[in-house]
Amino acid sequence: MDLKQVYEGVINGNQKAVAEGVQEALDEGVSPSTILYDYLIPAMSEVGERFERNEFFVPEMLIAARAMQSGLALIKPLLVESGVEPVGRVAIGTVKGDLHDIGKNLVSMMMEGAGFEVVDMGVDTSPDSFVQAVRDGVDVVAMSALLTTTMPSMKTTVDALVEAGLRDNAKVLIGGAPVTQAYADQIGADGYAPDASSAARKAKELLGV
Ligand code: B12
């Protein structure tokens, strides 16, 4: 199996080539994390770079994202351990006004793989929805933002938790390409992580497990 087909497939938005390539590689015993970290994620970074060079536009990004998701769907069940007592409950969502969900989905998968029970709130998640999740008993609120214009919603959510008297009931973990540790400190979040695997590690660290 030539995994280049998977890499090229994401860039060209060829959903079929990606799904078939990933399945074939898995059948041949290639590890899910190799497929994810050596092919799918680098391909999506290349798409981002082409977008920045004005070689790709929104439609190309969108079909690339769909192709990537078709590969992720096959990998997800394998990254997720089954039958393990959850180490904690996480509510994860992309913040209000933001529709980017590839990174959020990866974080969600890695969290599940690390033994968390994950409540996926989807995209465009309002501060009130996060507050409700804490009321419902999650231990960690994980927020993703890919736009500088939607990052402030993370602060609004932290403030809403304080206002609801629930700030101490859950840890707040934030991430996404424009987000930094400095921003996390500034808005009073408990943690930041730059990528999906460190996100899962950080969540465990915050809960002391
Ligand atoms: C794919 C993509 C899209 C797709 C999204 C499809 C989807 N289903 O997600 C579509 C086409 C819909 C899209 C739309 C837009 N996009 Co866009 N998009 C991208 C692109 C190319 C890749 C994003 C991505 O998926 N990366 C791959 C993943 C794996 O990386 P990641 O998201 O960063 O996640 C990792 C980490 O950040 C971290 N992480 C992520 N979330 C979390 C959460 C927690 C809790 C933690 C701890 C960690 C963590 O872990 C992840 C895995 O390692 C980026 C370019 C780039 N270089 O990032 C632009 C980019 C984000 N988009 C951009 C823009 C401007 C837009 C639009 C406004 C374009 C337009 N004019 O319409 C719209 C906005 C729509 C909206 N309201 O959200 C800009 C943002 C600029 C800015 N600074 O604000 C970027 C940076 C492109 C650019 N250089 O201009 N986009």
mmCIF file of C-alpha atoms and ligand atoms in Angstrom:
data_model
loop_
_atom_site.group_PDB
_atom_site.id
_atom_site.type_symbol
_atom_site.label_atom_id
_atom_site.label_comp_id
_atom_site.label_asym_id
_atom_site.label_seq_id
_atom_site.Cartn_x
_atom_site.Cartn_y
_atom_site.Cartn_z
ATOM 1 C CA MET A 1 0.000 0.000 0.000
ATOM 2 C CA ASP A 2 1.345 3.368 -0.970
ATOM 3 C CA LEU A 3 0.350 5.770 1.775
ATOM 4 C CA LYS A 4 1.202 8.652 -0.546
ATOM 5 C CA GLN A 5 -2.265 8.042 -1.956
ATOM 6 C CA VAL A 6 -3.676 9.012 1.421
ATOM 7 C CA TYR A 7 -1.525 12.140 1.651
ATOM 8 C CA GLU A 8 -2.309 13.231 -1.917
ATOM 9 C CA GLY A 9 -5.944 12.234 -1.446
ATOM 10 C CA VAL A 10 -6.420 14.701 1.405
ATOM 11 C CA ILE A 11 -4.753 17.497 -0.553
ATOM 12 C CA ASN A 12 -6.826 16.781 -3.667
ATOM 13 C CA GLY A 13 -9.995 16.242 -1.650
ATOM 14 C CA ASN A 14 -10.378 12.702 -2.931
ATOM 15 C CA GLN A 15 -12.531 11.153 -0.233
ATOM 16 C CA LYS A 16 -12.624 7.731 -1.882
ATOM 17 C CA ALA A 17 -8.853 7.511 -2.281
ATOM 18 C CA VAL A 18 -8.340 8.478 1.366
ATOM 19 C CA ALA A 19 -10.910 6.040 2.765
ATOM 20 C CA GLU A 20 -9.652 3.188 0.591
ATOM 21 C CA GLY A 21 -6.004 3.982 1.258
ATOM 22 C CA VAL A 22 -6.490 4.160 5.010
ATOM 23 C CA GLN A 23 -8.483 0.923 5.077
ATOM 24 C CA GLU A 24 -5.873 -0.868 3.000
ATOM 25 C CA ALA A 25 -3.037 0.373 5.205
ATOM 26 C CA LEU A 26 -4.893 -0.735 8.337
ATOM 27 C CA ASP A 27 -5.533 -4.150 6.783
ATOM 28 C CA GLU A 28 -1.829 -4.429 6.106
ATOM 29 C CA GLY A 29 -1.070 -3.704 9.733
ATOM 30 C CA VAL A 30 0.118 -0.087 9.545
ATOM 31 C CA SER A 31 -0.565 1.516 12.929
ATOM 32 C CA PRO A 32 -3.407 4.045 13.146
ATOM 33 C CA SER A 33 -1.078 6.610 14.722
ATOM 34 C CA THR A 34 1.399 6.337 11.821
ATOM 35 C CA ILE A 35 -1.406 6.981 9.354
ATOM 36 C CA LEU A 36 -2.636 9.905 11.441
ATOM 37 C CA TYR A 37 0.629 11.636 12.321
ATOM 38 C CA ASP A 38 2.721 10.840 9.243
ATOM 39 C CA TYR A 39 0.108 11.252 6.518
ATOM 40 C CA LEU A 40 -3.277 12.748 7.447
ATOM 41 C CA ILE A 41 -2.079 15.615 9.669
ATOM 42 C CA PRO A 42 0.886 16.616 7.433
ATOM 43 C CA ALA A 43 -1.468 16.618 4.427
ATOM 44 C CA MET A 44 -3.858 18.972 6.212
ATOM 45 C CA SER A 45 -0.926 21.238 7.161
ATOM 46 C CA GLU A 46 0.071 21.356 3.496
ATOM 47 C CA VAL A 47 -3.505 22.365 2.649
ATOM 48 C CA GLY A 48 -3.225 25.170 5.205
ATOM 49 C CA GLU A 49 0.044 26.350 3.684
ATOM 50 C CA ARG A 50 -1.408 26.366 0.184
ATOM 51 C CA PHE A 51 -4.347 28.388 1.505
ATOM 52 C CA GLU A 52 -1.915 30.869 3.002
ATOM 53 C CA ARG A 53 -0.092 31.135 -0.355
ATOM 54 C CA ASN A 54 -3.429 31.782 -2.111
ATOM 55 C CA GLU A 55 -3.081 28.580 -4.103
ATOM 56 C CA PHE A 56 -6.096 27.045 -2.359
ATOM 57 C CA PHE A 57 -9.394 28.714 -1.508
ATOM 58 C CA VAL A 58 -12.236 27.838 0.847
ATOM 59 C CA PRO A 59 -13.838 25.179 -1.430
ATOM 60 C CA GLU A 60 -10.525 23.299 -1.728
ATOM 61 C CA MET A 61 -10.033 23.483 2.037
ATOM 62 C CA LEU A 62 -13.527 22.163 2.563
ATOM 63 C CA ILE A 63 -13.172 19.136 0.297
ATOM 64 C CA ALA A 64 -9.748 18.419 1.793
ATOM 65 C CA ALA A 65 -11.313 18.520 5.257
ATOM 66 C CA ARG A 66 -14.039 16.101 4.160
ATOM 67 C CA ALA A 67 -11.474 13.726 2.716
ATOM 68 C CA MET A 68 -9.495 13.878 5.949
ATOM 69 C CA GLN A 69 -12.623 13.145 7.999
ATOM 70 C CA SER A 70 -13.316 10.041 5.881
ATOM 71 C CA GLY A 71 -9.901 8.715 6.903
ATOM 72 C CA LEU A 72 -10.318 9.753 10.537
ATOM 73 C CA ALA A 73 -13.620 7.893 10.771
ATOM 74 C CA LEU A 74 -11.809 4.610 10.079
ATOM 75 C CA ILE A 75 -9.031 5.298 12.541
ATOM 76 C CA LYS A 76 -11.127 6.535 15.416
ATOM 77 C CA PRO A 77 -12.488 3.211 16.688
ATOM 78 C CA LEU A 78 -8.948 1.822 16.761
ATOM 79 C CA LEU A 79 -7.502 4.692 18.764
ATOM 80 C CA VAL A 80 -10.254 4.441 21.300
ATOM 81 C CA GLU A 81 -9.822 1.835 23.989
ATOM 82 C CA SER A 82 -12.975 -0.008 24.901
ATOM 83 C CA GLY A 83 -14.272 -1.292 28.179
ATOM 84 C CA VAL A 84 -12.088 0.927 30.352
ATOM 85 C CA GLU A 85 -13.487 2.822 33.334
ATOM 86 C CA PRO A 86 -13.342 6.520 32.315
ATOM 87 C CA VAL A 87 -10.577 8.543 33.991
ATOM 88 C CA GLY A 88 -12.848 11.578 33.807
ATOM 89 C CA ARG A 89 -15.561 13.251 31.753
ATOM 90 C CA VAL A 90 -14.721 15.908 29.186
ATOM 91 C CA ALA A 91 -17.066 18.229 27.305
ATOM 92 C CA ILE A 92 -15.323 19.370 24.141
ATOM 93 C CA GLY A 93 -16.541 21.841 21.558
ATOM 94 C CA THR A 94 -15.471 24.429 19.032
ATOM 95 C CA VAL A 95 -16.444 27.843 20.380
ATOM 96 C CA LYS A 96 -19.299 30.044 19.244
ATOM 97 C CA GLY A 97 -19.021 31.357 15.696
ATOM 98 C CA ASP A 98 -16.313 28.873 14.788
ATOM 99 C CA LEU A 99 -16.955 25.927 12.480
ATOM 100 C CA HIS A 100 -13.488 24.350 12.358
ATOM 101 C CA ASP A 101 -13.709 20.877 13.815
ATOM 102 C CA ILE A 102 -10.854 18.735 12.524
ATOM 103 C CA GLY A 103 -8.499 19.597 15.361
ATOM 104 C CA LYS A 104 -11.303 19.354 17.911
ATOM 105 C CA ASN A 105 -12.214 15.898 16.602
ATOM 106 C CA LEU A 106 -8.592 14.775 16.887
ATOM 107 C CA VAL A 107 -8.383 16.006 20.449
ATOM 108 C CA SER A 108 -11.647 14.254 21.216
ATOM 109 C CA MET A 109 -10.284 10.993 19.797
ATOM 110 C CA MET A 110 -7.050 11.226 21.742
ATOM 111 C CA MET A 111 -8.995 11.963 24.921
ATOM 112 C CA GLU A 112 -11.140 8.898 24.345
ATOM 113 C CA GLY A 113 -8.010 6.920 23.621
ATOM 114 C CA ALA A 114 -6.561 8.126 26.921
ATOM 115 C CA GLY A 115 -9.607 6.785 28.760
ATOM 116 C CA PHE A 116 -11.864 9.833 29.083
ATOM 117 C CA GLU A 117 -15.576 9.773 28.494
ATOM 118 C CA VAL A 118 -16.049 12.533 25.924
ATOM 119 C CA VAL A 119 -19.176 14.581 25.382
ATOM 120 C CA ASP A 120 -18.716 16.139 21.955
ATOM 121 C CA MET A 121 -20.606 19.429 21.823
ATOM 122 C CA GLY A 122 -19.832 19.946 18.133
ATOM 123 C CA VAL A 123 -19.057 23.315 16.566
ATOM 124 C CA ASP A 124 -20.429 26.815 17.255
ATOM 125 C CA THR A 125 -20.836 25.974 20.959
ATOM 126 C CA SER A 126 -22.195 28.792 23.101
ATOM 127 C CA PRO A 127 -20.819 29.640 26.549
ATOM 128 C CA ASP A 128 -24.210 28.648 27.991
ATOM 129 C CA SER A 129 -23.902 25.149 26.518
ATOM 130 C CA PHE A 130 -20.501 24.704 28.179
ATOM 131 C CA VAL A 131 -21.956 25.958 31.467
ATOM 132 C CA GLN A 132 -24.780 23.433 31.160
ATOM 133 C CA ALA A 133 -22.247 20.647 30.553
ATOM 134 C CA VAL A 134 -20.498 21.537 33.807
ATOM 135 C CA ARG A 135 -23.862 21.560 35.553
ATOM 136 C CA ASP A 136 -24.383 18.071 34.116
ATOM 137 C CA GLY A 137 -21.175 16.962 35.802
ATOM 138 C CA VAL A 138 -18.210 17.021 33.404
ATOM 139 C CA ASP A 139 -14.758 17.369 34.960
ATOM 140 C CA VAL A 140 -13.109 19.197 32.060
ATOM 141 C CA VAL A 141 -14.335 21.812 29.591
ATOM 142 C CA ALA A 142 -12.172 21.657 26.452
ATOM 143 C CA MET A 143 -12.579 24.504 23.987
ATOM 144 C CA SER A 144 -11.184 24.779 20.472
ATOM 145 C CA ALA A 145 -10.881 27.981 18.405
ATOM 146 C CA LEU A 146 -9.230 28.389 15.001
ATOM 147 C CA LEU A 147 -10.119 32.010 14.389
ATOM 148 C CA THR A 148 -8.681 35.002 16.190
ATOM 149 C CA THR A 149 -12.186 36.461 16.020
ATOM 150 C CA THR A 150 -13.740 33.568 17.965
ATOM 151 C CA MET A 151 -11.057 33.199 20.652
ATOM 152 C CA PRO A 152 -12.774 35.768 22.922
ATOM 153 C CA SER A 153 -15.649 33.303 23.306
ATOM 154 C CA MET A 154 -13.268 31.243 25.441
ATOM 155 C CA LYS A 155 -13.025 34.108 27.883
ATOM 156 C CA THR A 156 -16.787 34.621 27.785
ATOM 157 C CA THR A 157 -17.208 30.963 28.707
ATOM 158 C CA VAL A 158 -14.755 31.176 31.630
ATOM 159 C CA ASP A 159 -16.573 34.297 32.839
ATOM 160 C CA ALA A 160 -19.952 32.556 32.465
ATOM 161 C CA LEU A 161 -18.705 29.659 34.607
ATOM 162 C CA VAL A 162 -17.569 32.101 37.287
ATOM 163 C CA GLU A 163 -20.905 33.885 37.157
ATOM 164 C CA ALA A 164 -22.801 30.602 37.472
ATOM 165 C CA GLY A 165 -20.719 29.721 40.534
ATOM 166 C CA LEU A 166 -19.375 26.658 38.738
ATOM 167 C CA ARG A 167 -15.797 27.693 38.001
ATOM 168 C CA ASP A 168 -14.355 25.319 40.610
ATOM 169 C CA ASN A 169 -16.416 22.364 39.394
ATOM 170 C CA ALA A 170 -14.403 21.789 36.221
ATOM 171 C CA LYS A 171 -10.998 22.422 34.709
ATOM 172 C CA VAL A 172 -10.863 24.561 31.569
ATOM 173 C CA LEU A 173 -8.507 23.446 28.812
ATOM 174 C CA ILE A 174 -8.106 25.440 25.614
ATOM 175 C CA GLY A 175 -6.411 25.004 22.252
ATOM 176 C CA GLY A 176 -6.472 25.635 18.515
ATOM 177 C CA ALA A 177 -3.911 27.121 16.123
ATOM 178 C CA PRO A 178 -4.091 30.774 17.281
ATOM 179 C CA VAL A 179 -4.333 29.916 20.995
ATOM 180 C CA THR A 180 -1.293 30.149 23.294
ATOM 181 C CA GLN A 181 -0.336 29.463 26.886
ATOM 182 C CA ALA A 182 -0.179 33.219 27.406
ATOM 183 C CA TYR A 183 -3.784 33.538 26.249
ATOM 184 C CA ALA A 184 -4.823 30.726 28.593
ATOM 185 C CA ASP A 185 -3.176 32.571 31.491
ATOM 186 C CA GLN A 186 -4.770 35.830 30.438
ATOM 187 C CA ILE A 187 -8.340 34.518 30.430
ATOM 188 C CA GLY A 188 -7.984 32.348 33.529
ATOM 189 C CA ALA A 189 -8.102 28.934 31.852
ATOM 190 C CA ASP A 190 -6.429 26.054 33.688
ATOM 191 C CA GLY A 191 -4.431 24.764 30.766
ATOM 192 C CA TYR A 192 -3.391 24.922 27.134
ATOM 193 C CA ALA A 193 -1.969 22.260 24.851
ATOM 194 C CA PRO A 194 -0.574 22.671 21.331
ATOM 195 C CA ASP A 195 -1.713 19.354 19.883
ATOM 196 C CA ALA A 196 -4.046 16.425 20.380
ATOM 197 C CA SER A 197 -1.768 14.036 22.212
ATOM 198 C CA SER A 198 -0.502 16.648 24.659
ATOM 199 C CA ALA A 199 -4.130 17.745 25.133
ATOM 200 C CA ALA A 200 -5.025 14.325 26.510
ATOM 201 C CA ARG A 201 -1.924 14.341 28.714
ATOM 202 C CA LYS A 202 -2.719 17.814 29.988
ATOM 203 C CA ALA A 203 -6.315 16.858 30.826
ATOM 204 C CA LYS A 204 -5.048 13.977 32.958
ATOM 205 C CA GLU A 205 -2.497 16.224 34.616
ATOM 206 C CA LEU A 206 -5.184 18.817 35.463
ATOM 207 C CA LEU A 207 -7.310 16.145 37.119
ATOM 208 C CA GLY A 208 -4.318 14.621 38.857
ATOM 209 C CA VAL A 209 -4.846 11.165 37.314
HETATM 210 C C1 B12 B 1 -9.716 23.340 7.027
HETATM 211 C C2 B12 B 1 -9.886 24.812 7.266
HETATM 212 C C3 B12 B 1 -11.186 25.337 7.081
HETATM 213 C C4 B12 B 1 -12.411 24.478 6.776
HETATM 214 C C5 B12 B 1 -12.866 23.828 8.101
HETATM 215 C C6 B12 B 1 -13.475 22.457 7.884
HETATM 216 C C7 B12 B 1 -13.666 21.720 9.180
HETATM 217 N N1 B12 B 1 -14.610 20.808 9.154
HETATM 218 O O1 B12 B 1 -13.000 21.927 10.180
HETATM 219 C C8 B12 B 1 -13.396 25.553 6.223
HETATM 220 C C9 B12 B 1 -13.281 25.604 4.712
HETATM 221 C C10 B12 B 1 -14.884 25.327 6.583
HETATM 222 C C11 B12 B 1 -12.834 26.830 6.792
HETATM 223 C C12 B12 B 1 -13.563 27.992 6.890
HETATM 224 C C13 B12 B 1 -13.043 29.200 7.289
HETATM 225 N N2 B12 B 1 -11.738 29.452 7.587
HETATM 226 CO CO1 B12 B 1 -10.481 28.119 7.824
HETATM 227 N N3 B12 B 1 -8.908 26.936 7.822
HETATM 228 C C14 B12 B 1 -8.794 25.654 7.630
HETATM 229 C C15 B12 B 1 -7.279 25.263 7.723
HETATM 230 C C16 B12 B 1 -6.731 25.109 6.299
HETATM 231 C C17 B12 B 1 -6.926 24.012 8.474
HETATM 232 C C18 B12 B 1 -7.491 23.889 9.872
HETATM 233 C C19 B12 B 1 -7.268 22.473 10.329
HETATM 234 O O2 B12 B 1 -8.172 21.656 10.292
HETATM 235 N N4 B12 B 1 -6.023 22.138 10.701
HETATM 236 C C20 B12 B 1 -5.621 20.791 11.046
HETATM 237 C C21 B12 B 1 -5.878 20.520 12.537
HETATM 238 C C22 B12 B 1 -5.418 19.101 12.853
HETATM 239 O O3 B12 B 1 -5.108 21.435 13.308
HETATM 240 P P1 B12 B 1 -5.749 22.389 14.439
HETATM 241 O O4 B12 B 1 -7.150 22.680 14.137
HETATM 242 O O5 B12 B 1 -4.826 23.507 14.693
HETATM 243 O O6 B12 B 1 -5.807 21.463 15.745
HETATM 244 C C23 B12 B 1 -4.663 20.997 16.430
HETATM 245 C C24 B12 B 1 -4.191 21.943 17.542
HETATM 246 O O7 B12 B 1 -4.492 23.291 17.318
HETATM 247 C C25 B12 B 1 -4.804 21.395 18.781
HETATM 248 N N5 B12 B 1 -6.169 21.770 19.173
HETATM 249 C C26 B12 B 1 -7.228 22.074 18.419
HETATM 250 N N6 B12 B 1 -8.313 22.261 19.164
HETATM 251 C C27 B12 B 1 -7.955 22.062 20.437
HETATM 252 C C28 B12 B 1 -8.693 22.116 21.620
HETATM 253 C C29 B12 B 1 -8.051 21.871 22.827
HETATM 254 C C30 B12 B 1 -8.846 21.905 24.091
HETATM 255 C C31 B12 B 1 -6.658 21.582 22.851
HETATM 256 C C32 B12 B 1 -5.979 21.384 24.152
HETATM 257 C C33 B12 B 1 -5.925 21.516 21.658
HETATM 258 C C34 B12 B 1 -6.578 21.750 20.470
HETATM 259 O O8 B12 B 1 -4.807 19.993 18.541
HETATM 260 C C35 B12 B 1 -5.121 19.761 17.167
HETATM 261 C C36 B12 B 1 -4.488 18.466 16.717
HETATM 262 O O9 B12 B 1 -3.106 18.425 16.911
HETATM 263 C C37 B12 B 1 -6.689 26.533 8.464
HETATM 264 C C38 B12 B 1 -5.224 26.841 8.170
HETATM 265 C C39 B12 B 1 -4.261 26.405 9.248
HETATM 266 N N7 B12 B 1 -3.013 26.451 8.889
HETATM 267 O O10 B12 B 1 -4.636 26.095 10.351
HETATM 268 C C40 B12 B 1 -7.648 27.636 8.010
HETATM 269 C C41 B12 B 1 -7.862 28.857 8.899
HETATM 270 C C42 B12 B 1 -8.006 28.455 10.360
HETATM 271 N N8 B12 B 1 -9.190 29.426 8.411
HETATM 272 C C43 B12 B 1 -9.181 30.666 8.356
HETATM 273 C C44 B12 B 1 -10.294 31.427 7.900
HETATM 274 C C45 B12 B 1 -10.072 32.916 7.764
HETATM 275 C C46 B12 B 1 -11.527 30.812 7.596
HETATM 276 C C47 B12 B 1 -12.813 31.520 7.140
HETATM 277 C C48 B12 B 1 -13.153 32.830 7.860
HETATM 278 C C49 B12 B 1 -12.670 31.703 5.617
HETATM 279 C C50 B12 B 1 -13.783 32.471 4.942
HETATM 280 N N9 B12 B 1 -13.397 33.613 4.438
HETATM 281 O O11 B12 B 1 -14.907 32.039 4.912
HETATM 282 C C51 B12 B 1 -13.876 30.435 7.398
HETATM 283 C C52 B12 B 1 -14.501 30.556 8.795
HETATM 284 C C53 B12 B 1 -15.658 29.615 9.018
HETATM 285 C C54 B12 B 1 -16.042 29.598 10.478
HETATM 286 N N10 B12 B 1 -17.015 30.411 10.873
HETATM 287 O O12 B12 B 1 -15.455 28.894 11.275
HETATM 288 C C55 B12 B 1 -7.882 31.299 8.853
HETATM 289 C C56 B12 B 1 -7.988 31.909 10.252
HETATM 290 C C57 B12 B 1 -7.259 33.225 10.354
HETATM 291 C C58 B12 B 1 -7.328 33.740 11.749
HETATM 292 N N11 B12 B 1 -6.158 33.972 12.306
HETATM 293 O O13 B12 B 1 -8.342 33.960 12.333
HETATM 294 C C59 B12 B 1 -6.880 30.099 8.705
HETATM 295 C C60 B12 B 1 -5.713 30.137 9.719
HETATM 296 C C61 B12 B 1 -6.325 30.158 7.271
HETATM 297 C C62 B12 B 1 -5.494 31.417 6.998
HETATM 298 N N12 B12 B 1 -4.199 31.331 7.094
HETATM 299 O O14 B12 B 1 -6.022 32.451 6.713
HETATM 300 N N13 B12 B 1 -11.530 26.676 7.159
#
